[in-house]
Amino acid sequence: MALEVIGIHSYYGLSHILFDVSLGVGEAEAVALLGRNGAGKTTTLRTIMGFLAPREGTIRFRGKEITGRDPYEIARMGIGHVPEDRRIFPNLTVRENLDVGSKVGANGKRRWTIERLYALFPQLGELEQRKGGYLSGGEQQMLTIARSLMGNPDLLLLDEPSEGLAPVVVEALARQIRELKQEGVSILLCEQNSAFALELCEHTYIIEKGAIAYHGASADLRQNAEVMRAYLAL
Ligand code: ATP
């Protein structure tokens, strides 16, 4: 397994936010974590990434326990995190933004080079000299994902990558995520856009009020109008 999350409980101060959350992502598999606004998706990713230590539970990455480790250490082990707020450097060009993210992967390999990323995201190659602050929302999202790939992660945590993007850009993003999977990158995709996530991911978890309310094959969930209506904003 690329990622195993087993029975985690997370708190912000005194507020108990995650209740016994368990989920798994296989090697080179894409898994969706769906849920409404405020359901606990971002908190789950932040806990995996080490920004928040769970009070209970265990998190393993490729069999190694990472619970409670620091984010920089977790990143170095091979987990990339693309947060919801696209954190690009507005005063740096596209190329400079990518150079800043560059590091060899946990296995010492450098799977992604700038040239390969431009092949995956052709728009970024065309905009190479443009400052990050002048990019459109979709271009910024692609730059954020491309920059985290420059760190050569084996597992990518994506927090609502389709948010605020036009449908054609979402389609392009879907193609790119599929290619990443073919490259062997494992993906945990948090989304409110269930159509987008169900199309890309074999397995889906639904989180509701900080607890996993449903887990199953995405193909089954698509047929299950009752569950879709009960837990997702449709
Ligand atoms: P969204 O799509 O809105 O980001 P989400 O599913 O990612 O939703 P979270 O951001 O994980 O949800 O939020 C889960 C719960 O934790 C919400 O009730 C939210 O109000 C609460 N919460 C989030 N951040 C904090 C914080 N820093 N302090 C206290 N409570 C927080």
Short mmCIF file of C-alpha atoms and ligand atoms in Angstrom, two decimals, residues 11-18 33-46 52 84 159-160 163 190-192 207 209-210, ligand 1:
data_model
loop_
_atom_site.label_atom_id
_atom_site.label_comp_id
_atom_site.label_asym_id
_atom_site.label_seq_id
_atom_site.Cartn_x
_atom_site.Cartn_y
_atom_site.Cartn_z
CA TYR A 11 -8.51 18.11 16.81
CA TYR A 12 -8.18 21.86 16.30
CA GLY A 13 -7.65 22.91 19.90
CA LEU A 14 -10.62 21.50 21.77
CA SER A 15 -12.69 20.86 18.64
CA HIS A 16 -12.78 17.21 17.71
CA ILE A 17 -12.78 17.25 13.88
CA LEU A 18 -11.87 13.76 12.59
CA LEU A 33 -12.20 11.52 -0.79
CA LEU A 34 -15.52 13.24 -1.34
CA GLY A 35 -17.61 15.32 1.00
CA ARG A 36 -19.43 18.58 1.42
CA ASN A 37 -17.93 21.84 2.52
CA GLY A 38 -16.49 21.48 6.01
CA ALA A 39 -16.80 17.68 6.07
CA GLY A 40 -13.12 17.19 6.97
CA LYS A 41 -11.30 16.61 3.67
CA THR A 42 -8.66 19.31 4.14
CA THR A 43 -8.14 18.29 7.77
CA THR A 44 -7.53 14.69 6.66
CA LEU A 45 -4.86 15.80 4.17
CA ARG A 46 -3.27 18.14 6.72
CA LEU A 52 -1.71 18.42 12.46
CA GLU A 84 -6.51 24.28 -1.80
CA ASP A 159 -7.01 19.31 -2.31
CA GLU A 160 -9.90 20.28 -4.59
CA GLU A 163 -12.27 24.26 -7.75
CA CYS A 190 -10.21 15.48 -2.32
CA GLU A 191 -13.13 16.94 -4.20
CA GLN A 192 -16.55 18.45 -3.96
CA ILE A 207 -16.51 11.83 4.60
CA LYS A 209 -19.00 15.40 9.74
CA GLY A 210 -15.45 14.13 10.19
P1 ATP B 1 -13.79 22.68 2.53
O1 ATP B 1 -14.12 22.18 1.20
O2 ATP B 1 -14.68 23.77 2.99
O3 ATP B 1 -12.33 22.97 2.75
P2 ATP B 1 -13.33 20.30 4.08
O4 ATP B 1 -14.08 19.04 3.90
O5 ATP B 1 -11.95 20.35 3.55
O6 ATP B 1 -14.17 21.49 3.51
P3 ATP B 1 -12.16 21.00 6.61
O7 ATP B 1 -11.51 22.24 6.10
O8 ATP B 1 -11.32 19.82 6.86
O9 ATP B 1 -13.33 20.59 5.63
O10 ATP B 1 -12.97 21.39 7.93
C1 ATP B 1 -13.54 20.43 8.81
C2 ATP B 1 -14.07 21.13 10.03
O11 ATP B 1 -13.01 21.69 10.78
C3 ATP B 1 -15.02 22.28 9.73
O12 ATP B 1 -16.08 22.21 10.64
C4 ATP B 1 -14.19 23.52 9.98
O13 ATP B 1 -14.99 24.58 10.43
C5 ATP B 1 -13.24 23.07 11.05
N1 ATP B 1 -11.96 23.77 11.00
C6 ATP B 1 -11.14 23.88 9.91
N2 ATP B 1 -10.01 24.55 10.21
C7 ATP B 1 -10.11 24.89 11.53
C8 ATP B 1 -9.26 25.60 12.44
N3 ATP B 1 -8.08 26.08 12.07
N4 ATP B 1 -9.71 25.76 13.71
C9 ATP B 1 -10.89 25.24 14.10
N5 ATP B 1 -11.74 24.57 13.30
C10 ATP B 1 -11.35 24.38 12.02
#
